[in-house]
XYZ file of C-alpha atoms in Angstrom:
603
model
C -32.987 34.391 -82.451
C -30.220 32.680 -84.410
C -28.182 35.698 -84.016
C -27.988 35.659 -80.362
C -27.132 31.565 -80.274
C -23.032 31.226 -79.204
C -20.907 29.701 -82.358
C -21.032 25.431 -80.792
C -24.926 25.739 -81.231
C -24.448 26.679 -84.478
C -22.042 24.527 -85.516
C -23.580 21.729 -83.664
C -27.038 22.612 -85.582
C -25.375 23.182 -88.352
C -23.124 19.733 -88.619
C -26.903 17.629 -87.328
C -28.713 19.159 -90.637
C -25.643 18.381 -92.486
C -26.317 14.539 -90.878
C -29.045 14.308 -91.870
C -29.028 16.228 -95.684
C -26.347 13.255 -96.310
C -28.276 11.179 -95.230
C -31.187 11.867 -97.402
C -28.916 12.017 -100.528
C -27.561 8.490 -99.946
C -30.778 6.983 -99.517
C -31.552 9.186 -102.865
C -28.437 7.390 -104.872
C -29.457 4.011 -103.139
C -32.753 4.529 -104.677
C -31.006 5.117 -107.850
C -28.798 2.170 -107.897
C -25.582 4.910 -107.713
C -22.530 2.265 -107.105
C -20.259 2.816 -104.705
C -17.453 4.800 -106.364
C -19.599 7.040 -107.568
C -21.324 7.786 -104.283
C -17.615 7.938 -103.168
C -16.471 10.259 -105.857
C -19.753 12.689 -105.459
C -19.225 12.955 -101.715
C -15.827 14.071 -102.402
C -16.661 16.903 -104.299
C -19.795 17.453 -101.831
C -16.789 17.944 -99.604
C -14.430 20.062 -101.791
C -17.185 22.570 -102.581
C -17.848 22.878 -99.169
C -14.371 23.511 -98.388
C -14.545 26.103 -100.946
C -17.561 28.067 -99.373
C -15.436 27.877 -95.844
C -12.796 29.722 -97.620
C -14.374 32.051 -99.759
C -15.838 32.657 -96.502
C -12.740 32.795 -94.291
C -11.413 34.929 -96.757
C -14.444 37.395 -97.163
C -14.461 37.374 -92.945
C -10.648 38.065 -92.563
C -11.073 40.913 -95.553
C -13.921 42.304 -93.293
C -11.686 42.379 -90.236
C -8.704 43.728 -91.849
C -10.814 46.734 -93.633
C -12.253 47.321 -89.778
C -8.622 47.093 -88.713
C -7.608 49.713 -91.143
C -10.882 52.063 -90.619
C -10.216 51.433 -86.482
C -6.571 52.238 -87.293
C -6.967 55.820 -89.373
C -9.863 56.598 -87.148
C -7.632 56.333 -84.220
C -4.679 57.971 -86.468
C -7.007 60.773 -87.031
C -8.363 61.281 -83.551
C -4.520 61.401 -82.402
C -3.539 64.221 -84.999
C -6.927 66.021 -84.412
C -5.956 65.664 -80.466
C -2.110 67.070 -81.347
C -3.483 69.620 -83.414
C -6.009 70.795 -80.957
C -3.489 69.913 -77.753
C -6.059 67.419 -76.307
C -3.988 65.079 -75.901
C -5.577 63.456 -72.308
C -8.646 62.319 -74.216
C -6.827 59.303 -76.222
C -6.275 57.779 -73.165
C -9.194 55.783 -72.205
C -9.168 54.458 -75.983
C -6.045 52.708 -75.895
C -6.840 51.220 -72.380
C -9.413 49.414 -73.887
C -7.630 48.642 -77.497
C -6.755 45.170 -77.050
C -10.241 44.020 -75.464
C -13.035 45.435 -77.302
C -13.898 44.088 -80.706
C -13.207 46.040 -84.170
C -16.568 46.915 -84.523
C -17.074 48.343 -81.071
C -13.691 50.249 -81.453
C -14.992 51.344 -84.403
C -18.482 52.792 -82.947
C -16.642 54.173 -79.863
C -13.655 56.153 -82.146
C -16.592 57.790 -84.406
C -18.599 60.155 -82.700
C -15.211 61.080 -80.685
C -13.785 61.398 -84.468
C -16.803 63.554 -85.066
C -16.662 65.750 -82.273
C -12.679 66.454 -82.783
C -13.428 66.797 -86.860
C -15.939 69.686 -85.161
C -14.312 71.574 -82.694
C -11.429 71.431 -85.684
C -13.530 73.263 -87.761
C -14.399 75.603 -85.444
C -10.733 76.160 -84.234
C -9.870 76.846 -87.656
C -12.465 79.906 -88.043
C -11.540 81.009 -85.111
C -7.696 81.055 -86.363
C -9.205 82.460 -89.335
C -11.017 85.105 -88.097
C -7.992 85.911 -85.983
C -5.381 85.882 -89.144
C -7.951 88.110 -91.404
C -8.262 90.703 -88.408
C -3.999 90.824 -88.182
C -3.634 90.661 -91.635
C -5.424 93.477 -92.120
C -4.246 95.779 -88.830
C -1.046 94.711 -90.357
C -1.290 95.780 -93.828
C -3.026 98.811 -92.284
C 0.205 99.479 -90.697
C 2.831 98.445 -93.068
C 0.809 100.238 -96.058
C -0.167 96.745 -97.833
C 3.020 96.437 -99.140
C 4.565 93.415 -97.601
C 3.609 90.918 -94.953
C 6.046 90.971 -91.835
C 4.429 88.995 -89.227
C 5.562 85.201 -89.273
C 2.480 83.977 -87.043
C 0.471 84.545 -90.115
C 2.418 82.357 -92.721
C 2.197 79.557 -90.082
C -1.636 79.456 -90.937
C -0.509 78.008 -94.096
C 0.773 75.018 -93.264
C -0.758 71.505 -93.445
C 0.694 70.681 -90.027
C -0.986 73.329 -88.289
C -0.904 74.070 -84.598
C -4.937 74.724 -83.422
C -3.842 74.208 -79.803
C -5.437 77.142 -77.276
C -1.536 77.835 -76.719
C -1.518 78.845 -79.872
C -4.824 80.546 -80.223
C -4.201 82.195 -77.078
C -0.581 83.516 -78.448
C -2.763 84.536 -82.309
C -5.122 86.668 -79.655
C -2.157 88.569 -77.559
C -0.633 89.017 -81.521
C -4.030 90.714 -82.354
C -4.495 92.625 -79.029
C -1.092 94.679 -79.104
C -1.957 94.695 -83.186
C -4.981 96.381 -82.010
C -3.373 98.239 -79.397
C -1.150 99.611 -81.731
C -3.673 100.472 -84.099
C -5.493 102.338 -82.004
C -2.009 104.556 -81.008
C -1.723 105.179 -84.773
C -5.250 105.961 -85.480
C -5.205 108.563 -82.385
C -1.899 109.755 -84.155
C -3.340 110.424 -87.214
C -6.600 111.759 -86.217
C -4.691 114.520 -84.240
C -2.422 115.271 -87.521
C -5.955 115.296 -89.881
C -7.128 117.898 -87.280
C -4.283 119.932 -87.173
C -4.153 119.703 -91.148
C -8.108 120.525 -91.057
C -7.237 123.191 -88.987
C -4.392 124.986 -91.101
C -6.119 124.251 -94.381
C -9.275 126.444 -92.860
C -7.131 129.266 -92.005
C -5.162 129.268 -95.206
C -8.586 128.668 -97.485
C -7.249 125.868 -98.702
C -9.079 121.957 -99.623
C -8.700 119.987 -96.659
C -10.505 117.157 -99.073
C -7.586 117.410 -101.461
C -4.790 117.837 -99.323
C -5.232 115.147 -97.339
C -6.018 113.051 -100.373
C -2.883 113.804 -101.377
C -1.037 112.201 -98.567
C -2.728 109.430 -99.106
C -6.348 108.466 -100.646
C -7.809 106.710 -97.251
C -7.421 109.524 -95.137
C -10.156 111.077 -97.133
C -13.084 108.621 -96.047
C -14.811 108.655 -98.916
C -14.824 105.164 -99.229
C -15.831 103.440 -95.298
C -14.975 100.301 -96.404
C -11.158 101.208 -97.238
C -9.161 100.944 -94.313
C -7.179 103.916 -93.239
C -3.646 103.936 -93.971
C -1.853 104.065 -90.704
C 2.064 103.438 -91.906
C 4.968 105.485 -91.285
C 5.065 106.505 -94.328
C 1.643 108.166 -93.662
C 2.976 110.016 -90.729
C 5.677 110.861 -92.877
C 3.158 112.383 -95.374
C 1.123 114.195 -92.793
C 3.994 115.610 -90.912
C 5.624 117.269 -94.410
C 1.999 118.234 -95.492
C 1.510 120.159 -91.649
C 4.860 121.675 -91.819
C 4.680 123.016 -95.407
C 1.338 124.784 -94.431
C 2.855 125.835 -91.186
C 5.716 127.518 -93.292
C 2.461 129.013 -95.513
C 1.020 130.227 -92.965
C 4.175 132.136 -91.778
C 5.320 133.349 -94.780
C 0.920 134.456 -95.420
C 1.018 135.675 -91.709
C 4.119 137.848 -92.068
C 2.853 138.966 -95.545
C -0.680 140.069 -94.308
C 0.878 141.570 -91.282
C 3.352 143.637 -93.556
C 0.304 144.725 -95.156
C -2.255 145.498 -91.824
C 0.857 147.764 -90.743
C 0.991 149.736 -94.405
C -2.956 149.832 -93.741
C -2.870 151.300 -90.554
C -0.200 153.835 -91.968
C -1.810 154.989 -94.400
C -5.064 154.825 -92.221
C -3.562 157.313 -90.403
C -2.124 159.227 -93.119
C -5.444 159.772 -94.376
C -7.791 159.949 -91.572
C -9.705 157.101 -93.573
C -13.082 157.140 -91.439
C -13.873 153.636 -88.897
C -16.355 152.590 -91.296
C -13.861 151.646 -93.961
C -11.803 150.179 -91.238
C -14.248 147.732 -90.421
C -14.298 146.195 -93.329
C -10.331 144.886 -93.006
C -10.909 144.145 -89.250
C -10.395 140.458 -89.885
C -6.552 141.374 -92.096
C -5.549 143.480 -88.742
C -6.766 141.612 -86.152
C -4.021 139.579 -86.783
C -1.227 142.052 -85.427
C -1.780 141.043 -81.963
C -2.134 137.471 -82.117
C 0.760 134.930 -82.208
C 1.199 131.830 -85.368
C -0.642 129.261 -82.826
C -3.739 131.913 -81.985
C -4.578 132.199 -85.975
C -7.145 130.270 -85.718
C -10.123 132.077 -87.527
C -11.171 130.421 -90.917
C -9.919 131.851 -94.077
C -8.477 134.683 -92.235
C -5.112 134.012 -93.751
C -6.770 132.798 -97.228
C -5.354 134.402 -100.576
C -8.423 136.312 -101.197
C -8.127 138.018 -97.830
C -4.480 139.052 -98.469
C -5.349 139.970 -102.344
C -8.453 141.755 -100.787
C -6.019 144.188 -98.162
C -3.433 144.514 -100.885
C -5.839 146.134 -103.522
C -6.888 148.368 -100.853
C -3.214 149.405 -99.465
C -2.637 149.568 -103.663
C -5.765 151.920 -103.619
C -4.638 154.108 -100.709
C -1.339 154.355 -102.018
C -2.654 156.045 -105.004
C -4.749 158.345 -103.009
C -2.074 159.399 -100.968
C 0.134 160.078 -103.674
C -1.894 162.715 -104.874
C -2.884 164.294 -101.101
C 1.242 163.280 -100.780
C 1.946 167.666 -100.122
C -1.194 168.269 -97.585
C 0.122 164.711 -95.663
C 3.802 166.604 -95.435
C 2.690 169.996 -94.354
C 0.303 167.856 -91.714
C 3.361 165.863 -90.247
C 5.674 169.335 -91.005
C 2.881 170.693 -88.583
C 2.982 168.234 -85.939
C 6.566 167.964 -86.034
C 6.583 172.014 -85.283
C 4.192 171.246 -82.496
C 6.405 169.035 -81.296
C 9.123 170.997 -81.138
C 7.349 173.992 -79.673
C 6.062 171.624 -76.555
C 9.938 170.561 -75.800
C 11.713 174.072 -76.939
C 13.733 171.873 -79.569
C 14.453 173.587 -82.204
C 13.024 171.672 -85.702
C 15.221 170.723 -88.788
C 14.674 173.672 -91.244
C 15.168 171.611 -93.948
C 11.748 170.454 -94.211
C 10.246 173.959 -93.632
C 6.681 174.642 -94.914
C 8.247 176.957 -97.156
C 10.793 174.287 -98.581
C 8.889 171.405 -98.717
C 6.330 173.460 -100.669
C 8.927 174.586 -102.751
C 10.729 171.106 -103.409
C 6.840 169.373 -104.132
C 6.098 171.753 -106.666
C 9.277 171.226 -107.906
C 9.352 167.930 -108.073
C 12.864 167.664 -107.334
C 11.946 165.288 -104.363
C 9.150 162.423 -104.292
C 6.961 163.117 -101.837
C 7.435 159.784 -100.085
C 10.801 160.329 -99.211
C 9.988 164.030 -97.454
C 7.275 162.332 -95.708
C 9.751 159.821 -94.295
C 12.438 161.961 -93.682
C 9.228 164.374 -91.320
C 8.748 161.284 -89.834
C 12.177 160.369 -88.843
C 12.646 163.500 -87.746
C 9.663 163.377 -85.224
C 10.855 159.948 -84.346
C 14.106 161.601 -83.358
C 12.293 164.481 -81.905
C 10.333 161.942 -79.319
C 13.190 160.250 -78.594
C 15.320 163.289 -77.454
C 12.083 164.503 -75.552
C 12.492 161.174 -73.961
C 15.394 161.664 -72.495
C 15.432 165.504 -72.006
C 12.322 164.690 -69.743
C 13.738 165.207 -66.110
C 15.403 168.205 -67.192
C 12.506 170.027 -68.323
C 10.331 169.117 -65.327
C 13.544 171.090 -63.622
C 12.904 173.606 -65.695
C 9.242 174.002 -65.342
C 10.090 173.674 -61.493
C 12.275 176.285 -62.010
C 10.205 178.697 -63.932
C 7.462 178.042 -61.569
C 9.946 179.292 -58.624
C 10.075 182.189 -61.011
C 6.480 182.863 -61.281
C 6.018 183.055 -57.378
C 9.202 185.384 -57.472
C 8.072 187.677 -59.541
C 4.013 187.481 -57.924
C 6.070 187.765 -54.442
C 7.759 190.785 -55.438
C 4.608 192.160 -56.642
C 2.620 191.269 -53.171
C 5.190 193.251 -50.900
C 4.475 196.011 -53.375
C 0.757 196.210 -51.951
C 0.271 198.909 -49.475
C -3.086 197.444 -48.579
C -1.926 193.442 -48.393
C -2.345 193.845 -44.752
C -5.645 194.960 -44.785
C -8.344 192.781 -43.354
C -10.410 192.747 -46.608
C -10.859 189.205 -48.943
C -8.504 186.892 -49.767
C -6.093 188.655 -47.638
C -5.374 185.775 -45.323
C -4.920 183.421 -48.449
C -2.471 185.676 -50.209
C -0.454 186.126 -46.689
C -0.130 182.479 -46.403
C 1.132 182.413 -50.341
C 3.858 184.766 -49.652
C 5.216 182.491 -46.498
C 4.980 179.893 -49.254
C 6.865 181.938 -52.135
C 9.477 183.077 -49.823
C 10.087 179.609 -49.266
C 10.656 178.490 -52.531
C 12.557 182.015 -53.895
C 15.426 181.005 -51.185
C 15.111 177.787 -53.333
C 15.888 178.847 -56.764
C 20.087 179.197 -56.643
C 20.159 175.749 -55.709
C 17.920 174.966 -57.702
C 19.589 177.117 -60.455
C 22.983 175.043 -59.825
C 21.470 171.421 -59.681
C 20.019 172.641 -63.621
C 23.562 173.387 -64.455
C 24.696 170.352 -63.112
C 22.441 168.033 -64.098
C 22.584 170.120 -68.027
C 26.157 169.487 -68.076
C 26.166 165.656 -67.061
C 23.668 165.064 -69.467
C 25.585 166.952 -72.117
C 28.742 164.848 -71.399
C 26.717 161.873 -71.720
C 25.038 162.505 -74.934
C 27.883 164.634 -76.312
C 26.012 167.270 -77.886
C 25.105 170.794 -76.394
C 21.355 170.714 -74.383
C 19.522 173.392 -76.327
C 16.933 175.232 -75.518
C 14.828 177.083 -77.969
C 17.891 177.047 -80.233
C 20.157 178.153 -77.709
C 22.498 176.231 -75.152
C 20.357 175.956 -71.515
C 23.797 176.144 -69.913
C 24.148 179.715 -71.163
C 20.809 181.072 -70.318
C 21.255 179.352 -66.709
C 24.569 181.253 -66.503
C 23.014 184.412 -67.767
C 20.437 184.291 -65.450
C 22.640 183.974 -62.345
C 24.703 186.682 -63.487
C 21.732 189.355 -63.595
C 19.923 187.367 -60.757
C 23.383 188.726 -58.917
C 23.357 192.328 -60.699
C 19.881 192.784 -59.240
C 20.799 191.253 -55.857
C 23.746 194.040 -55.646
C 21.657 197.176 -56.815
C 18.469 195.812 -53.933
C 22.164 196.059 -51.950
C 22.497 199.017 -52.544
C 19.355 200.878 -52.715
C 19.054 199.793 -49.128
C 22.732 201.338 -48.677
C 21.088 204.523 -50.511
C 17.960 204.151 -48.190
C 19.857 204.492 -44.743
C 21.822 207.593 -46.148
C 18.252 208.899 -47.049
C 16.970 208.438 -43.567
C 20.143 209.930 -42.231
C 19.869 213.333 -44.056
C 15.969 213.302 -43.332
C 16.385 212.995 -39.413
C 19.083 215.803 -39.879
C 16.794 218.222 -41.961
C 13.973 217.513 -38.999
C 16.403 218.221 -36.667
C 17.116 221.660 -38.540
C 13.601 222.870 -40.067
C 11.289 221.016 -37.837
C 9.627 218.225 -38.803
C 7.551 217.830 -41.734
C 5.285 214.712 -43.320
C 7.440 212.581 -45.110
C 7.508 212.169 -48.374
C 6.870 208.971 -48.635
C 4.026 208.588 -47.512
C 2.811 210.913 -50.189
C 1.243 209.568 -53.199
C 2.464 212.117 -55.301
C 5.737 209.840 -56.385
C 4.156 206.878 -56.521
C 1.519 204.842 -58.278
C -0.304 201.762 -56.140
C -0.740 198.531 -58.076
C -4.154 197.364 -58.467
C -5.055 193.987 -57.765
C -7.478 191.369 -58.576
C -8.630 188.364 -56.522
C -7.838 184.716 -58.776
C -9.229 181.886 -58.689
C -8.081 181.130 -55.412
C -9.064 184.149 -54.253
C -5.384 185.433 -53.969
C -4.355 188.854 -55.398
C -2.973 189.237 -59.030
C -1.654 192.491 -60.103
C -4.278 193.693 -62.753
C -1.415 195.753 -64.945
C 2.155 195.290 -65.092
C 4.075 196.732 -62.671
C 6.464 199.433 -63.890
C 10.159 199.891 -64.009
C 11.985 202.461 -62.117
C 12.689 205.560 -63.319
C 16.401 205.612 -64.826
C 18.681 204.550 -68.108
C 19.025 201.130 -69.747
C 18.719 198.242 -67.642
C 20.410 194.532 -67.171
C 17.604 192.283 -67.524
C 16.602 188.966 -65.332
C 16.092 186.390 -68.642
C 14.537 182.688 -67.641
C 14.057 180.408 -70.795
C 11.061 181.640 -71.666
C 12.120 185.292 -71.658
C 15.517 184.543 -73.639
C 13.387 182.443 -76.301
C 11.192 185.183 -76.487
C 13.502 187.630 -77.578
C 15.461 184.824 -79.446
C 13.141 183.256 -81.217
C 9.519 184.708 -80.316
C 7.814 181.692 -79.147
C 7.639 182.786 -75.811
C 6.475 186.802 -75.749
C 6.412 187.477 -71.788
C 9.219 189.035 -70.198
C 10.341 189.324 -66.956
C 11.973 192.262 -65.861
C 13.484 193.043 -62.591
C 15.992 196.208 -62.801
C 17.235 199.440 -60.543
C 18.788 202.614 -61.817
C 22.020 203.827 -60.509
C 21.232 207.660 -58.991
C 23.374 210.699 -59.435
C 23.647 212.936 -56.200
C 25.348 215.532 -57.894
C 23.317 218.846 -57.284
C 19.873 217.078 -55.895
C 18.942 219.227 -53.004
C 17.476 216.842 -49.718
C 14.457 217.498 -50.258
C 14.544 216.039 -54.452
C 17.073 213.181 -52.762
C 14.487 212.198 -50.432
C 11.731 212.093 -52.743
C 14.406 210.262 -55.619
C 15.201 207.738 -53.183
C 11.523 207.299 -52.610
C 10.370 206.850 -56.037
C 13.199 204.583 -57.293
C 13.616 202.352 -53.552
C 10.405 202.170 -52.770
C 9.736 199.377 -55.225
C 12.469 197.331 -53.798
C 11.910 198.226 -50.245
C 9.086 195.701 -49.993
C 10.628 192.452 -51.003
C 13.000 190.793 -48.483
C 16.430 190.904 -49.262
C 17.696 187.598 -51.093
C 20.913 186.293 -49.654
């Protein structure tokens, strides 16, 4: 209760037992006998040690309310740097309205638990920071390779007079964001070079493991706690690591391609069966692809390449020593060759010589071999652009053909005859007439089209050896001979049927001779394929002396150089009236017209 009474109740119970207390001690020194003085002089230093518990009292109070003062005074020191620190700066406010009323103590119990709850949310502010600088410290030395901090936000985490305000938290998150942000850029950067490294390393055979290691020990993952290394000079690394084993695997590439094409050579040099192709499949497959389609593991590994170059090493060997059959094989070909487009082969690699150089061994094999090859190379090449003059030719010598079966048709007493095939073969020789009046200008346009093509090449168009030109030309001229002796064995036929309707008119008539079969021979014939009618033997010359003869290319090369053995022969024999009665000139004329007298006459 005496805590609650106000100070003048005290004072005034205080000052009453005081009363009385002196009181009670004078009636004490009365009892005594204390004189007067000495009640006097004990009162006063009743009174001076009183005065001296006032003051020690006044002085412990007034050090009380100056240590409050001071605790009230850091307290609210601390709550305003906590506040700056943490940018709360509108809670202080209510505390200073109410400074100058409320007592120290109450101050002093209001300011605590606000102390306490700033000293708190400073702690936690300060992990948060924490947790922030740790996470950009490390994206940072992540990117920058640990080898030097360069971000200023993090050195101001050092100072005493730090800045916890959620401006400055908020500015520490947007500094980790586009750190993270970054991050993630780089890490997407590298994974796509560690793939593309992955993926050379497979095709080349090589240790991913190591090479990447190399670069730089993190890139590995061996370790998950060691953060990867995303700095430039990483991408530096990776990008010299992917273009060195890009330049590998061209220079492997080219090297194993250099090799598939020696395989496939020799392959084909030795008829080496599909079995033992098989087994390089994966070394030649290679040929058709491009650097960025090799993507097949190990295919371009140094085993592989070792593996097709011991076997091109192998076949070498074997075709050194089947080196002669190879050359009379491609000798062979090249004569086939030549035969197919009547171009007459080098005779410097002859079977003959190239046997006789071999044996000799004046002349490595190899080299033969390559010169037969360039020689068929040449050979194809001049085919090439021969082409549209040969399909004149073969036009030509078709023309020929149906000439020559035409000629043999109008020879046919029985071609009229109703029997089979008749109709077929009729409609032929329409056709054949057709195309005979076809073959001068056709003839010509050869010539013409020889020549320009000999003025563009500059060399002479052969033909079997000899110049087309010349066998064109020859051709016309007995194609023209023959023309003028059908000429005039008609000329010779009117004459004949002049002198036979005299000798009627003079002996009487008499059968003719030509319809006798005593002078001359009818050609058999055979139905073809088509059912038209082929003459089953050769027709036969004329009676007479040497003939001109009608040469096309194939009967010129025939009795040039014997590739081609049919010939076709159209002649006449000049006659000799001297001393043949009428009767021996009709049946002359007969025998040597009669042949002609079928065939239309060519203009």
């Amino acid at each position: 209760m005496l805590a609650f009474e106000s100070p003048l109740a005290t004072s005034a119970r205080t000052s009453t037992s005081c009363n009385v207390l002196l009181r009670e001690l004078q009636q004490i020194w009365s009892d005594i006998g204390e004189s007067e003085a000495d009640k006097d002089r004990m009162l006063l230093e009743l009174e001076r040690e009183c005065l001296e518990v006032y003051r020690r009292k006044v002085e412990e109070a007034a050090n009380a309310k100056a240590r409050l003062h001071q605790s009230v005074a850091a307290k609210e020191a601390e709550v305003a740097t906590l506040m700056a620190a943490l940018g709360e700066l509108n809670l202080h406010s209510p505390i200073q309205k109410e400074k100058k009323m409320a007592p120290l103590k109450e101050k002093l119990s209001s300011i605590t638990p606000l102390l306490e709850d700033l000293r708190t949310k400073k702690e936690e502010r300060r992990k948060q920071f924490a947790d922030i600088k740790n996470q950009i410290e490390k994206i940072s030395g992540e990117i920058s390779g640990y080898n030097y901090p360069n971000d200023t936000m993090i050195s101001c985490l050092t100072l005493e007079d730090q800045d916890l305000s959620l401006r400055r938290l908020t500015e520490f998150q947007t500094r980790l964001q586009t750190l993270q942000k970054e991050k993630s850029d780089r890490l997407h950067k590298v994974l796509e070079y560690i793939n593309e490294v992955h993926l050379l390393c497979g095709v080349l055979g090589l240790d991913f493991t190591q090479t990447v290691s190399d670069v730089h020990p993190s890139l590995q993952r061996a370790n998950q706690e060691q953060s990867t290394n995303i700095s430039n000079g990483t991408f530096e690394g990776l990008e010299q690591t992917i273009n060195k084993l890009k330049t590998e695997r061209r220079i492997r590439m080219q090297k194993l391609k250099d090799i598939a094409g020696q395989l496939f050579e020799l392959w084909n040099l030795m008829d080496s069966p599909q079995a033992e192709k098989n087994v390089f499949s994966r070394a030649t497959s290679i040929l058709r692809l491009s650097e960025p389609e090799v993507t097949e593991p190990g295919v371009l590994s140094a085993e592989m390449i070792e593996q097709a170059s011991a076997e091109v090493e192998r076949l070498t060997k074997l075709k050194a020593s089947r080196m002669k059959e190879l050359v009379l094989k491609r000798r062979s070909e090249l004569e086939d060759i030549c035969r197919t487009t009547h171009i007459k082969p080098d005779a410097s690699t002859s079977v003959e010589k190239s046997n006789a150089l071999i044996d000799s061994g004046l002349v490595d094999p190899s080299e033969l071999l390559a010169n037969i090859e360039a020689q068929i190379t040449k050979v194809k090449d001049e085919a090439l652009s021969r082409k549209e003059i040969m399909d004149r030719i073969d036009r030509w010598l078709l023309a020929c053909e149906e000439e020559n079966w035409l000629e043999d048709y109008n020879q046919d007493e029985n071609r009229y005859n109703a029997g089979r095939g008749a109709h077929i073969n009729l409609k032929r020789a329409e056709k054949a007439r057709i195309t005979v009046t076809k073959i001068p200008a056709i003839v010509d346009n050869l010539i013409n089209r020889t020549l320009a093509w000999e003025e563009e090449k500059r060399a002479l168009f052969l033909y079997d050896g000899e110049r087309l030109v010349s066998i064109l030309e020859d051709y016309k001229l007995t194609r023209k001979q023959r023309e003028e002796e059908k000429k005039r064995c008609r000329d010779q036929k009117k004459i004949q049927d002049l002198l036979l309707t005299e000798r009627e008119a003079i002996y009487g008539s008499k059968p003719s001779p030509r319809k006798s079969n005593s002078f001359r021979k009818t050609n058999g014939y055979r139905a073809n394929g088509n059912g038209s009618m082929t003459p089953s033997t050769p027709r036969r010359n004329s009676v007479g002396g040497a003939t001109p003869e009608l040469l096309t290319p194939r009967s010129y090369s025939g009795r040039q150089n014997g590739y081609f053995k049919e010939m076709r022969r159209l002649s006449t024999a000049p006659i000799n009236f001297v001393a043949i009665s009428k009767e021996d000139t009709v049946s002359t004329y007969t025998s040597v017209c009669d042949s002609e007298l079928g065939s239309p006459p060519h203009s």
